[in-house]
Short mmCIF file of C-alpha atoms and ligand atoms in Angstrom, two decimals:
data_model
loop_
_atom_site.label_atom_id
_atom_site.label_comp_id
_atom_site.label_asym_id
_atom_site.label_seq_id
_atom_site.Cartn_x
_atom_site.Cartn_y
_atom_site.Cartn_z
CA MET A 1 -15.58 -58.42 14.15
CA GLU A 2 -19.19 -57.33 14.01
CA ILE A 3 -20.45 -56.31 10.54
CA LEU A 4 -23.35 -53.84 10.39
CA THR A 5 -25.19 -52.43 7.39
CA SER A 6 -27.95 -50.44 9.10
CA ILE A 7 -27.43 -46.85 10.27
CA ALA A 8 -29.68 -47.32 13.30
CA GLU A 9 -27.77 -50.40 14.45
CA MET A 10 -24.44 -48.69 13.87
CA GLN A 11 -25.50 -45.68 15.95
CA ILE A 12 -26.39 -47.91 18.88
CA ALA A 13 -23.26 -50.05 18.55
CA ALA A 14 -20.99 -46.99 18.33
CA ARG A 15 -22.61 -45.46 21.39
CA GLU A 16 -21.99 -48.71 23.27
CA LEU A 17 -18.29 -48.75 22.25
CA ARG A 18 -17.80 -45.12 23.26
CA ARG A 19 -19.15 -45.93 26.70
CA GLY A 20 -16.26 -48.34 27.20
CA GLY A 21 -13.48 -45.90 26.18
CA THR A 22 -12.34 -43.95 23.12
CA LEU A 23 -13.59 -44.80 19.65
CA ALA A 24 -11.58 -44.46 16.42
CA LEU A 25 -13.09 -44.29 12.95
CA VAL A 26 -11.26 -45.39 9.78
CA PRO A 27 -13.35 -44.65 6.67
CA THR A 28 -12.46 -46.55 3.47
CA MET A 29 -13.87 -47.57 0.13
CA GLY A 30 -12.60 -51.13 0.58
CA ALA A 31 -10.14 -52.95 -1.72
CA LEU A 32 -7.91 -52.73 1.30
CA HIS A 33 -4.12 -52.63 1.16
CA ALA A 34 -1.28 -51.93 3.60
CA GLY A 35 -2.03 -48.18 3.43
CA HIS A 36 -5.50 -48.71 4.86
CA LEU A 37 -4.14 -51.17 7.42
CA SER A 38 -1.61 -48.57 8.62
CA LEU A 39 -4.56 -46.33 9.53
CA ILE A 40 -6.13 -49.19 11.48
CA ALA A 41 -2.83 -49.84 13.28
CA ALA A 42 -2.55 -46.16 14.26
CA ALA A 43 -6.18 -46.16 15.42
CA LYS A 44 -5.58 -49.30 17.51
CA ARG A 45 -2.52 -47.70 19.12
CA ASP A 46 -4.45 -44.56 20.12
CA CYS A 47 -7.98 -45.70 20.95
CA THR A 48 -9.80 -48.36 22.94
CA HIS A 49 -12.07 -49.39 20.03
CA VAL A 50 -11.86 -49.14 16.26
CA ALA A 51 -14.72 -48.88 13.79
CA ALA A 52 -13.92 -49.15 10.08
CA THR A 53 -16.27 -48.36 7.23
CA ILE A 54 -16.41 -49.68 3.68
CA PHE A 55 -18.52 -47.57 1.37
CA VAL A 56 -17.82 -46.98 -2.31
CA ASN A 57 -19.34 -43.52 -2.29
CA PRO A 58 -21.20 -42.82 -5.54
CA LEU A 59 -21.35 -39.09 -4.70
CA GLN A 60 -17.60 -38.70 -5.04
CA PHE A 61 -17.32 -40.21 -8.53
CA GLY A 62 -17.91 -38.13 -11.65
CA PRO A 63 -20.09 -39.44 -14.49
CA ASN A 64 -17.06 -40.60 -16.51
CA GLU A 65 -15.12 -41.99 -13.58
CA ASP A 66 -14.54 -45.55 -12.39
CA PHE A 67 -17.43 -46.06 -9.93
CA ASN A 68 -18.71 -49.20 -11.67
CA ARG A 69 -15.35 -50.84 -12.06
CA TYR A 70 -13.92 -49.70 -8.71
CA PRO A 71 -12.46 -52.87 -7.11
CA ARG A 72 -14.77 -54.54 -4.60
CA THR A 73 -13.11 -57.24 -2.47
CA PHE A 74 -15.45 -57.47 0.50
CA GLU A 75 -14.58 -60.98 1.73
CA ALA A 76 -10.83 -60.34 1.69
CA ASP A 77 -11.38 -56.91 3.29
CA CYS A 78 -13.34 -58.47 6.17
CA ALA A 79 -10.59 -61.01 6.75
CA ALA A 80 -7.93 -58.24 6.78
CA LEU A 81 -9.96 -56.04 9.16
CA THR A 82 -10.64 -58.95 11.50
CA ALA A 83 -6.93 -59.85 11.56
CA ALA A 84 -6.10 -56.18 12.25
CA GLY A 85 -8.36 -56.21 15.32
CA VAL A 86 -11.18 -53.94 14.14
CA ASP A 87 -14.20 -54.12 16.47
CA ILE A 88 -16.95 -53.10 14.06
CA LEU A 89 -17.24 -52.78 10.30
CA PHE A 90 -19.98 -50.51 8.99
CA ALA A 91 -20.72 -51.38 5.35
CA PRO A 92 -23.96 -49.66 4.35
CA SER A 93 -25.60 -49.81 0.93
CA ALA A 94 -25.80 -46.71 -1.26
CA GLU A 95 -29.56 -46.61 -0.63
CA MET A 96 -28.95 -46.64 3.12
CA MET A 97 -26.42 -43.78 3.00
CA ILE A 98 -28.08 -41.66 0.32
CA PRO A 99 -31.83 -42.01 0.78
CA ASP A 100 -34.16 -41.10 -2.07
CA GLY A 101 -34.97 -37.42 -1.98
CA ALA A 102 -31.92 -36.38 0.08
CA THR A 103 -31.06 -32.82 -0.89
CA THR A 104 -28.61 -31.84 1.84
CA PHE A 105 -24.91 -31.70 0.99
CA VAL A 106 -21.77 -30.45 2.71
CA GLU A 107 -19.82 -28.03 0.56
CA VAL A 108 -16.43 -26.83 1.79
CA GLY A 109 -16.05 -23.68 -0.28
CA GLY A 110 -12.82 -22.80 -2.06
CA ILE A 111 -10.62 -25.68 -0.95
CA SER A 112 -12.93 -28.16 -2.69
CA ASP A 113 -12.20 -26.53 -6.06
CA ARG A 114 -8.41 -26.81 -5.77
CA LEU A 115 -5.98 -29.60 -6.81
CA ASP A 116 -8.11 -32.75 -7.29
CA GLY A 117 -11.28 -30.71 -6.86
CA ALA A 118 -10.36 -28.63 -9.91
CA HIS A 119 -10.19 -31.81 -12.01
CA ARG A 120 -13.03 -33.72 -10.36
CA PRO A 121 -16.00 -31.34 -10.05
CA GLY A 122 -18.26 -32.30 -7.14
CA HIS A 123 -15.77 -34.86 -5.81
CA PHE A 124 -15.11 -33.18 -2.47
CA ARG A 125 -18.77 -32.32 -1.97
CA GLY A 126 -19.41 -36.05 -2.20
CA VAL A 127 -16.57 -36.86 0.18
CA ALA A 128 -17.50 -34.18 2.75
CA THR A 129 -21.18 -35.13 2.71
CA ILE A 130 -20.53 -38.82 3.37
CA VAL A 131 -17.77 -38.24 5.93
CA ALA A 132 -20.05 -35.78 7.76
CA LYS A 133 -22.75 -38.46 7.85
CA LEU A 134 -20.26 -41.04 9.16
CA PHE A 135 -19.17 -38.60 11.87
CA HIS A 136 -22.79 -38.10 12.91
CA ILE A 137 -23.63 -41.80 12.85
CA ILE A 138 -20.51 -43.02 14.67
CA GLU A 139 -19.46 -39.93 16.67
CA PRO A 140 -15.82 -41.05 16.88
CA ASP A 141 -13.28 -39.41 19.17
CA ARG A 142 -10.67 -39.61 16.41
CA ALA A 143 -10.86 -40.25 12.68
CA TYR A 144 -7.89 -41.53 10.68
CA PHE A 145 -7.08 -40.48 7.11
CA GLY A 146 -4.06 -40.98 4.86
CA GLN A 147 -1.70 -38.17 3.93
CA LYS A 148 -1.83 -39.81 0.48
CA ASP A 149 -5.09 -37.88 -0.11
CA ALA A 150 -3.69 -34.54 1.04
CA ALA A 151 -6.43 -32.43 -0.56
CA GLN A 152 -9.08 -34.60 1.09
CA LEU A 153 -7.41 -34.00 4.45
CA ALA A 154 -7.48 -30.23 3.90
CA VAL A 155 -11.18 -30.35 2.97
CA LEU A 156 -12.11 -32.50 5.97
CA ARG A 157 -10.06 -30.43 8.41
CA ALA A 158 -11.85 -27.31 7.20
CA MET A 159 -15.22 -29.05 7.50
CA VAL A 160 -14.49 -30.17 11.08
CA HIS A 161 -13.32 -26.68 11.98
CA ASP A 162 -16.17 -24.79 10.31
CA LEU A 163 -18.99 -27.08 11.47
CA ASN A 164 -17.57 -27.81 14.95
CA PHE A 165 -17.47 -31.57 14.68
CA PHE A 166 -16.23 -32.95 18.01
CA VAL A 167 -13.62 -35.21 16.43
CA GLU A 168 -9.86 -35.12 16.04
CA ILE A 169 -8.62 -35.71 12.49
CA VAL A 170 -5.44 -37.79 12.52
CA ALA A 171 -3.27 -37.85 9.38
CA CYS A 172 -1.16 -40.96 8.75
CA PRO A 173 1.98 -41.17 6.56
CA ILE A 174 1.85 -42.46 2.97
CA VAL A 175 2.59 -46.18 2.69
CA ARG A 176 4.59 -47.04 -0.44
CA GLU A 177 5.66 -50.01 -2.51
CA PRO A 178 9.37 -50.88 -2.24
CA ASP A 179 10.03 -48.85 -5.42
CA GLY A 180 8.28 -45.80 -3.97
CA LEU A 181 4.88 -45.96 -5.69
CA ALA A 182 2.19 -44.89 -3.21
CA LEU A 183 -0.18 -47.76 -2.47
CA SER A 184 -3.60 -47.22 -4.03
CA SER A 185 -6.60 -49.39 -4.75
CA ARG A 186 -6.29 -48.09 -8.32
CA ASN A 187 -2.75 -49.44 -8.83
CA ARG A 188 -4.30 -52.77 -9.81
CA TYR A 189 -5.66 -51.11 -12.97
CA LEU A 190 -2.11 -50.49 -14.25
CA THR A 191 -0.56 -52.63 -16.98
CA THR A 192 2.94 -53.96 -16.30
CA GLU A 193 4.42 -51.16 -18.38
CA GLN A 194 2.30 -48.44 -16.76
CA ARG A 195 3.23 -49.81 -13.35
CA ILE A 196 6.92 -49.19 -14.13
CA ARG A 197 6.24 -45.71 -15.51
CA ALA A 198 4.08 -44.80 -12.50
CA THR A 199 7.17 -44.42 -10.29
CA ILE A 200 7.77 -41.07 -12.02
CA LEU A 201 5.17 -39.48 -9.70
CA HIS A 202 7.12 -40.05 -6.52
CA ARG A 203 10.48 -39.62 -8.27
CA SER A 204 9.45 -36.13 -9.37
CA LEU A 205 8.37 -35.32 -5.80
CA ASP A 206 11.64 -36.71 -4.44
CA ALA A 207 13.65 -34.57 -6.86
CA ALA A 208 11.85 -31.41 -5.75
CA ALA A 209 12.08 -32.39 -2.07
CA ASP A 210 15.79 -32.99 -2.54
CA LEU A 211 16.26 -29.50 -4.00
CA HIS A 212 14.31 -28.10 -1.07
CA ALA A 213 16.55 -30.03 1.34
CA HIS A 214 19.54 -28.36 -0.34
CA GLY A 215 18.09 -24.90 0.25
CA GLU A 216 15.90 -24.20 -2.78
CA ARG A 217 12.81 -22.30 -1.64
CA ASN A 218 11.44 -20.94 -4.91
CA SER A 219 8.18 -22.72 -5.79
CA GLN A 220 8.63 -22.01 -9.51
CA VAL A 221 11.95 -23.85 -9.50
CA LEU A 222 10.50 -26.77 -7.52
CA THR A 223 7.43 -26.96 -9.78
CA ALA A 224 9.58 -26.84 -12.92
CA THR A 225 11.68 -29.69 -11.53
CA MET A 226 8.60 -31.84 -11.00
CA GLN A 227 7.21 -30.95 -14.44
CA GLN A 228 10.50 -31.74 -16.18
CA MET A 229 10.75 -35.11 -14.47
CA LEU A 230 7.13 -35.95 -15.29
CA ALA A 231 7.67 -34.90 -18.93
CA SER A 232 10.39 -37.56 -19.21
CA GLU A 233 7.53 -40.09 -19.33
CA PRO A 234 5.43 -38.78 -22.21
CA THR A 235 2.71 -41.41 -21.72
CA VAL A 236 2.11 -40.03 -18.24
CA ILE A 237 -0.40 -37.20 -18.67
CA VAL A 238 0.07 -34.64 -15.92
CA GLU A 239 -3.03 -33.08 -14.34
CA TYR A 240 -1.17 -30.93 -11.88
CA ALA A 241 2.26 -30.50 -10.32
CA ALA A 242 2.02 -27.84 -7.66
CA VAL A 243 3.48 -26.31 -4.52
CA VAL A 244 0.63 -25.34 -2.22
CA ASP A 245 -0.27 -24.46 1.33
CA PRO A 246 -1.30 -27.79 2.95
CA ASP A 247 -4.30 -26.20 4.69
CA THR A 248 -5.76 -23.92 2.00
CA LEU A 249 -4.30 -25.71 -1.07
CA LEU A 250 -3.51 -22.24 -2.49
CA PRO A 251 -0.29 -21.89 -4.51
CA LEU A 252 2.76 -20.78 -2.56
CA ALA A 253 5.44 -18.48 -3.97
CA ASP A 254 8.07 -20.05 -1.75
CA THR A 255 8.55 -22.95 0.63
CA THR A 256 9.93 -21.11 3.64
CA GLY A 257 6.98 -22.37 5.72
CA SER A 258 5.07 -25.61 5.64
CA ALA A 259 4.40 -26.59 2.00
CA LEU A 260 2.88 -29.45 0.07
CA LEU A 261 4.38 -30.76 -3.17
CA ALA A 262 1.51 -32.45 -4.99
CA VAL A 263 1.15 -34.25 -8.32
CA ALA A 264 -1.67 -35.96 -10.19
CA ALA A 265 -1.36 -37.77 -13.50
CA ARG A 266 -3.15 -40.19 -15.76
CA LEU A 267 -1.69 -43.40 -17.10
CA GLY A 268 -4.22 -44.50 -19.68
CA GLU A 269 -7.56 -44.54 -17.86
CA THR A 270 -5.96 -44.63 -14.43
CA ARG A 271 -5.60 -41.46 -12.39
CA LEU A 272 -2.87 -41.48 -9.73
CA ILE A 273 -1.98 -38.89 -7.10
CA ASP A 274 0.98 -38.46 -4.79
CA ASN A 275 2.47 -35.76 -2.59
CA HIS A 276 5.29 -34.82 -0.26
CA LEU A 277 4.83 -32.60 2.77
CA LEU A 278 7.72 -30.20 3.41
CA GLY A 279 7.79 -29.36 7.09
CA ASN A 280 10.05 -26.36 7.28
CA PHE A 281 9.38 -23.74 9.88
CA GLU A 282 12.40 -21.44 9.66
P1 AMP B 301 -9.83 -45.04 0.06
O1 AMP B 301 -10.30 -46.44 0.33
O2 AMP B 301 -9.01 -44.92 -1.18
O3 AMP B 301 -10.95 -44.03 0.14
O4 AMP B 301 -8.85 -44.66 1.23
C1 AMP B 301 -9.26 -44.75 2.57
C2 AMP B 301 -8.22 -44.08 3.43
O5 AMP B 301 -6.98 -44.75 3.27
C3 AMP B 301 -8.02 -42.62 3.07
O6 AMP B 301 -7.88 -41.86 4.26
C4 AMP B 301 -6.73 -42.65 2.30
O7 AMP B 301 -5.99 -41.45 2.36
C5 AMP B 301 -5.99 -43.77 3.00
N1 AMP B 301 -4.93 -44.30 2.13
C6 AMP B 301 -5.08 -44.75 0.86
N2 AMP B 301 -3.87 -45.10 0.35
C7 AMP B 301 -2.96 -44.87 1.32
C8 AMP B 301 -1.54 -45.02 1.41
N3 AMP B 301 -0.81 -45.49 0.40
N4 AMP B 301 -0.94 -44.69 2.57
C9 AMP B 301 -1.67 -44.21 3.62
N5 AMP B 301 -3.00 -44.04 3.59
C10 AMP B 301 -3.64 -44.36 2.47
#
């Protein structure tokens, strides 16, 4: 696997790869786990070549968030990406990606202020700006993102639509631990006790999804179910438990169409998110 840190070199290398077939992009912040590797596997299945990126994006972290302590495991990540068959890793520095004096940002209005965006001001502006830059630098045919970050997917789909990026966004299913906890680079922050309590996120989603499967369509009932389950773990501080439209992230009164059950909660300093997509077109 070739490792590049310069934008100019990456542009040339990506152009070369595209000449030989289709090119997939898998953006990450490193600290790779099986969730990330599932995106690589999907990219490998669909495309001739795969480029991955590792960039802990300072623009998407708030002033009191975990940018400084975000896990950085570059050597292990390179070994995992090489074993997964990635052709090129782009791992630029913050100075390379965000040059001094840069004043241009990508702002996806509305959607960026919902769910995680409501609790992390500026987060999705940071995500959209950097992903837009990666799309310009690499010009992939397809870009792979995890359903785990459902709000991020909605923001990026809107960006691609509104700004006519010539790329297909591919969403990949959430990869989970055997007990159901969604894999996340932040899970390593959890204490043993928090790790046990953290399963309440997906258990609350499962309970609501189960009700839906048995015919319940009222979002208030589904939301109350999630909230009640989450309240059974008082040390888990809920940020949101919501039933929303997966594209606009606006609240839905009922789940007769496609709907997203989404939760976010804090365990101590650690913020976790999870969701369940209800595909129901009746
Ligand atoms: P991150 O490194 O956290 O920015 O994540 C990079 C990509 O991996 C994003 O598209 C995430 O949605 C995706 N991802 C993270 N965790 C998971 C997971 N458990 N299952 C599937 N995709 C994931």
